[in-house]
Amino acid sequence: MEKMLGISDSLLFEAPAKSLMLAQEAYKMTGNSLYLKGTASLIMGKVYQQQRDYYTARKHYLESLELRRKWGSPDLIGVTMLALSENNAHLHHFDEAIGYARQAVDLIRKTGNELGLSMAYMQLASTHSWAYSTAKSRDMLTPRFSTDSALHYYKLAEQYEHQPDQKAWLHYGIGITYIHREDSAAVPYLEKAVAIRRKLGQLYLLIDAMQFLGRAQVYRKDYLTAEKLLDEAYGLYKSHTLDDDFLLSKIAFSNVLLHQATKSYKKAFEWLLTGNKTRDRRLLDDREGAISQLTVHYETEKKEALLKQRETELARQREMLGYERKIKWIMFGSLVLAIGTLGMVFYLYRKNRELSLHNATLVKEQNHRIKNNLQRLSSLMDLQLRKLTSRETRSLLQENVNRVQTIGLLHRHLNNTTRLSISMPLYLETLVEGLKDIYIIPGLRIDYRIAPVVLPSQQAMSLGLIVNEVVTNAFKHAFPKATSPQLEIILSRSDTGCHLQISDNGQSEIVAASPESIGLQLILLLARELKAVHRLSQENGTVFDLKFPLL
């Protein structure tokens, strides 16, 4: 892709502005292709690195590495790691630089790509050489970085075939390593590099190689050749108006070494001033560039922060709209569910009401029929009673008639209500008053103290039959001998149940009656049905107590 865009190493050095423009256009044209985007990011990194904006270059290199890892080609990943190695070397992060270079060697070795492996060894070598030179200038030499290590890796790279450009870099690298040693052994390697650069027409790289070759000739003490090389290099620089302070500072330093060696101190001083001016300009440019970059970064971060804030606000608005929609749907669903539930409840209520009314009608009809049947039975028994002449037989039959009428009275009350329960005050008073009309007792006074108790029909029937038996016994046996007959009926209610008490002031024979008496047996049977406790006592008359629980 670099060749397609025309961005060669020579163009990167000689026309950085054009290189940047081409790289930016390439980056925009990549679309969604991971391969093209990764390659364009790598080129952008190279352009910024040539402009000595190493941190921006690093950002593009890391982006390229991430994209190429997704693409999955070990060769391409290795090439990007080599670029990151060189970038870290420029930043003097030599340990990281060597780490990236070694990773690249391991990756590319697996693919069998000899050219790529040679480039990886060359990067390892140049990093060791550069680290040695930096440590030497700071008087901080360390065994971790040495020219021997650099030359070792260059020798490994030499065993592979190279294109002319790569061969020039190899010779240049070996020559620079010897330069760092101040060793004239650099001369033959740099001569080869100069010859290749001249043949390829790579002006910037040619001038750079020539000034290093001139420096190597100084170490060889061939000052005449050194002066010719340095003059030619400076002449090419001026004639092509390259305007590169970094390259000019290298030429100046090599000339200072030459004129110091030849004791031409005036010229050495002039070149030293040129080098210092160049260095000052570079420092000023770097400072202004750093300020400009910081300003751009600040404005960019500010815009990104505003965009992020707007995106956050939009996301919150979308989230709130989503919540509102959900709430509306929930409310709508709840409303539909509530309407459906109300409809179902109303439907069930109507059905239940219809069923209840139907059942009530059936019960009422049943009670009505039972009441009519009991009335017929009572009428038949009355007819039979009129034909009997035996007093004892008439008494027994009358008691049975009373019992039938007691049951009939209960069904008459049930027939007048929709409930299957009986109000005891009305029922018991009606029952006793009916018995009073049958057994006419002169001067009889009846006191009712009946609490407003409502009992289920079954309990009410059992209690009514018991009252019928006790009151009938009092009318028959107690009051005929009493001068001022008095009957008291009390029904009270508590938390545990009901208490019935019937007392008279006569002398009843029920206490002394035989256990085989039908009335007494009926009372005992009905008391068991009510799960009641009863007691008969004789205290100024007869007192009957009955306590039973409520159902």
XYZ file of N, CA, C and O in Angstrom, residues 139-229:
364
model
N 27.603 8.991 30.002
C 28.563 8.341 30.893
C 27.856 7.342 31.817
O 28.107 7.287 33.022
N 26.928 6.570 31.209
C 26.138 5.592 31.979
C 26.135 4.245 31.253
O 25.093 3.628 31.053
N 27.310 3.799 30.844
C 27.403 2.542 30.104
C 26.931 1.372 30.960
O 27.180 1.310 32.167
N 26.242 0.426 30.308
C 25.699 -0.741 31.001
C 25.906 -1.971 30.130
O 25.846 -1.887 28.893
N 26.159 -3.144 30.734
C 26.382 -4.356 29.930
C 25.148 -4.803 29.145
O 25.247 -5.624 28.236
N 23.972 -4.254 29.496
C 22.751 -4.671 28.793
C 22.770 -4.244 27.333
O 22.121 -4.869 26.499
N 23.455 -3.149 27.037
C 23.510 -2.645 25.669
C 24.981 -2.507 25.264
O 25.763 -1.849 25.961
N 25.326 -3.106 24.136
C 26.727 -3.038 23.690
C 26.783 -3.092 22.172
O 25.865 -3.580 21.504
N 27.909 -2.586 21.632
C 28.111 -2.653 20.182
C 28.345 -4.089 19.734
O 28.038 -4.443 18.584
N 28.877 -4.932 20.619
C 29.063 -6.346 20.266
C 27.719 -7.010 19.995
O 27.573 -7.787 19.034
N 26.721 -6.714 20.847
C 25.377 -7.264 20.621
C 24.812 -6.748 19.305
O 24.197 -7.496 18.531
N 25.034 -5.443 19.052
C 24.535 -4.861 17.805
C 25.162 -5.552 16.597
O 24.463 -5.945 15.647
N 26.490 -5.727 16.607
C 27.171 -6.366 15.477
C 26.753 -7.826 15.326
O 26.667 -8.347 14.207
N 26.456 -8.493 16.455
C 25.991 -9.883 16.401
C 24.681 -9.979 15.612
O 24.535 -10.836 14.723
N 23.739 -9.094 15.915
C 22.446 -9.143 15.218
C 22.583 -8.696 13.760
O 21.875 -9.198 12.883
N 23.506 -7.749 13.493
C 23.730 -7.364 12.096
C 24.293 -8.537 11.298
O 23.949 -8.740 10.128
N 25.178 -9.321 11.914
C 25.725 -10.498 11.242
C 24.623 -11.513 10.935
O 24.630 -12.165 9.887
N 23.664 -11.668 11.881
C 22.529 -12.565 11.624
C 21.695 -12.060 10.450
O 21.189 -12.850 9.648
N 21.542 -10.741 10.353
C 20.750 -10.170 9.260
C 21.469 -10.305 7.925
O 20.833 -10.439 6.870
N 22.810 -10.300 7.939
C 23.596 -10.340 6.703
C 23.431 -11.641 5.931
O 23.656 -11.679 4.722
N 23.032 -12.717 6.610
C 22.987 -14.026 5.955
C 21.813 -14.158 4.986
O 21.717 -15.140 4.255
N 20.892 -13.196 4.968
C 19.723 -13.274 4.093
C 19.896 -12.354 2.892
O 20.652 -11.380 2.920
N 19.164 -12.682 1.808
C 19.168 -11.837 0.611
C 18.397 -10.551 0.899
O 17.411 -10.555 1.632
N 18.841 -9.433 0.291
C 18.193 -8.150 0.538
C 17.964 -7.402 -0.760
O 18.728 -7.546 -1.719
N 16.939 -6.580 -0.752
C 16.753 -5.596 -1.807
C 17.785 -4.489 -1.607
O 18.316 -4.312 -0.499
N 18.093 -3.712 -2.638
C 19.126 -2.667 -2.513
C 18.878 -1.720 -1.344
O 19.813 -1.366 -0.620
N 17.623 -1.299 -1.163
C 17.337 -0.353 -0.079
C 17.635 -0.975 1.284
O 18.250 -0.344 2.152
N 17.187 -2.251 1.485
C 17.457 -2.924 2.756
C 18.964 -3.160 2.947
O 19.486 -3.063 4.065
N 19.665 -3.451 1.829
C 21.109 -3.676 1.917
C 21.814 -2.388 2.347
O 22.767 -2.411 3.134
N 21.314 -1.250 1.826
C 21.897 0.041 2.215
C 21.702 0.285 3.706
O 22.620 0.750 4.399
N 20.508 -0.040 4.214
C 20.252 0.133 5.653
C 21.156 -0.777 6.480
O 21.633 -0.388 7.555
N 21.395 -1.992 5.994
C 22.250 -2.922 6.723
C 23.686 -2.386 6.816
O 24.279 -2.343 7.904
N 24.237 -1.958 5.676
C 25.604 -1.409 5.687
C 25.668 -0.146 6.535
O 26.637 0.073 7.279
N 24.649 0.684 6.417
C 24.591 1.926 7.193
C 24.592 1.613 8.689
O 25.317 2.237 9.477
N 23.775 0.621 9.100
C 23.680 0.278 10.516
C 24.993 -0.232 11.075
O 25.410 0.147 12.185
N 25.670 -1.111 10.305
C 26.957 -1.630 10.780
C 27.975 -0.494 10.880
O 28.737 -0.387 11.856
N 27.956 0.393 9.865
C 28.880 1.525 9.892
C 28.637 2.421 11.088
O 29.585 2.857 11.768
N 27.362 2.714 11.391
C 27.030 3.572 12.536
C 27.509 2.927 13.840
O 27.998 3.606 14.755
N 27.374 1.601 13.937
C 27.815 0.914 15.156
C 29.319 1.116 15.368
O 29.775 1.383 16.490
N 30.093 1.000 14.286
C 31.535 1.251 14.404
C 31.818 2.723 14.695
O 32.780 3.059 15.404
N 30.994 3.624 14.148
C 31.145 5.057 14.450
C 31.008 5.290 15.949
O 31.752 6.073 16.557
N 30.021 4.594 16.577
C 29.823 4.750 18.024
C 31.059 4.291 18.800
O 31.311 4.765 19.910
N 31.817 3.379 18.187
C 33.070 2.942 18.807
C 34.238 3.875 18.462
O 35.349 3.684 18.958
N 33.965 4.830 17.531
C 35.013 5.689 16.960
C 36.061 4.828 16.258
O 37.274 5.045 16.360
N 35.537 3.860 15.504
C 36.373 2.854 14.842
C 36.292 3.066 13.330
O 35.203 3.142 12.752
N 37.461 3.161 12.677
C 37.497 3.384 11.227
C 37.018 2.178 10.439
O 36.871 2.252 9.203
N 36.719 1.049 11.115
C 36.157 -0.117 10.424
C 34.801 0.202 9.817
O 34.271 -0.574 9.009
N 34.256 1.358 10.170
C 32.966 1.774 9.614
C 33.079 2.151 8.143
O 32.077 2.131 7.409
N 34.296 2.497 7.679
C 34.460 3.071 6.332
C 33.911 2.177 5.224
O 33.089 2.628 4.407
N 34.326 0.899 5.092
C 33.841 0.106 3.950
C 32.323 -0.062 3.951
O 31.700 -0.092 2.884
N 31.716 -0.177 5.116
C 30.255 -0.354 5.180
C 29.535 0.925 4.752
O 28.558 0.888 3.993
N 30.038 2.064 5.220
C 29.394 3.322 4.856
C 29.632 3.657 3.390
O 28.777 4.281 2.743
N 30.787 3.252 2.842
C 31.028 3.458 1.409
C 29.994 2.699 0.580
O 29.470 3.217 -0.415
N 29.693 1.472 0.992
C 28.667 0.687 0.279
C 27.297 1.352 0.416
O 26.525 1.411 -0.554
N 26.995 1.856 1.603
C 25.702 2.515 1.814
C 25.588 3.759 0.945
O 24.546 4.014 0.318
N 26.701 4.561 0.853
C 26.691 5.775 0.031
C 26.486 5.424 -1.433
O 25.709 6.070 -2.153
N 27.169 4.372 -1.892
C 27.054 3.981 -3.298
C 25.617 3.588 -3.641
O 25.086 3.969 -4.699
N 24.971 2.817 -2.761
C 23.587 2.377 -3.033
C 22.637 3.569 -2.993
O 21.765 3.716 -3.864
N 22.790 4.459 -2.002
C 21.903 5.619 -1.900
C 22.062 6.532 -3.120
O 21.080 7.076 -3.631
N 23.317 6.674 -3.577
C 23.554 7.518 -4.753
C 22.876 6.915 -5.979
O 22.267 7.619 -6.782
N 22.985 5.597 -6.102
C 22.391 4.907 -7.247
C 20.862 4.988 -7.215
O 20.214 5.146 -8.258
N 20.288 4.884 -6.013
C 18.826 4.933 -5.875
C 18.287 6.358 -5.905
O 17.076 6.566 -5.971
N 19.193 7.342 -5.830
C 18.757 8.739 -5.870
C 18.073 9.192 -4.595
O 17.234 10.098 -4.632
N 18.422 8.602 -3.481
C 17.802 8.945 -2.190
C 18.643 10.039 -1.535
O 19.576 9.764 -0.779
N 18.318 11.292 -1.850
C 19.157 12.430 -1.505
C 19.378 12.561 -0.003
O 20.517 12.678 0.463
N 18.308 12.587 0.760
C 18.422 12.797 2.203
C 19.285 11.708 2.839
O 20.213 11.984 3.614
N 18.975 10.457 2.493
C 19.715 9.334 3.073
C 21.155 9.314 2.569
O 22.072 8.886 3.292
N 21.373 9.785 1.335
C 22.727 9.877 0.790
C 23.561 10.871 1.593
O 24.707 10.580 1.983
N 23.002 12.068 1.843
C 23.724 13.094 2.605
C 24.047 12.577 4.002
O 25.165 12.765 4.516
N 23.077 11.904 4.624
C 23.286 11.374 5.973
C 24.421 10.349 5.981
O 25.309 10.374 6.844
N 24.403 9.429 5.010
C 25.452 8.404 4.942
C 26.814 9.035 4.639
O 27.853 8.610 5.188
N 26.833 10.082 3.790
C 28.098 10.736 3.433
C 28.729 11.425 4.640
O 29.948 11.334 4.852
N 27.928 12.115 5.448
C 28.530 12.813 6.597
C 29.067 11.815 7.616
O 30.099 12.060 8.245
N 28.382 10.636 7.764
C 28.919 9.612 8.661
C 30.201 8.995 8.077
O 31.148 8.676 8.813
N 30.223 8.835 6.742
C 31.434 8.311 6.103
C 32.598 9.291 6.294
O 33.742 8.874 6.551
N 32.307 10.605 6.186
C 33.332 11.613 6.449
C 33.848 11.501 7.874
O 35.058 11.602 8.134
N 32.943 11.273 8.827
C 33.352 11.118 10.229
C 34.234 9.876 10.399
O 35.228 9.887 11.139
N 33.874 8.783 9.679
C 34.674 7.556 9.760
C 36.072 7.786 9.189
O 37.078 7.248 9.693
N 36.163 8.612 8.117
C 37.479 8.923 7.545
C 38.314 9.747 8.522
O 39.547 9.634 8.550
N 37.656 10.548 9.335
C 38.383 11.286 10.380
C 39.003 10.300 11.355
O 40.173 10.439 11.758
N 38.199 9.266 11.758
C 38.744 8.259 12.672
C 39.888 7.481 12.011
O 40.802 7.009 12.690
N 39.848 7.365 10.663
C 40.929 6.690 9.927
C 42.104 7.650 9.710
O 43.177 7.247 9.265
N 41.860 8.930 9.984
C 42.842 10.000 9.809
C 43.117 10.305 8.334
O 44.181 10.817 7.969
N 42.148 10.004 7.496
C 42.214 10.387 6.084
C 41.425 11.685 5.956
O 40.280 11.717 5.496
N 42.063 12.777 6.402
C 41.351 14.040 6.543
C 40.951 14.645 5.206
O 39.911 15.306 5.111
N 41.756 14.425 4.176
C 41.447 14.992 2.869
C 40.160 14.385 2.319
O 39.270 15.104 1.846
N 40.085 13.054 2.378
C 38.862 12.379 1.910
C 37.668 12.798 2.760
O 36.563 13.019 2.247
N 37.911 12.922 4.056
C 36.837 13.329 4.964
C 36.325 14.706 4.588
O 35.102 14.952 4.539
N 37.245 15.646 4.283
C 36.823 17.009 3.947
C 36.034 17.029 2.645
O 35.016 17.727 2.540
N 36.476 16.239 1.646
C 35.745 16.187 0.380
C 34.317 15.664 0.590
O 33.352 16.199 0.035
N 34.209 14.601 1.367
C 32.880 14.012 1.619
C 31.958 14.991 2.343
O 30.785 15.157 1.988
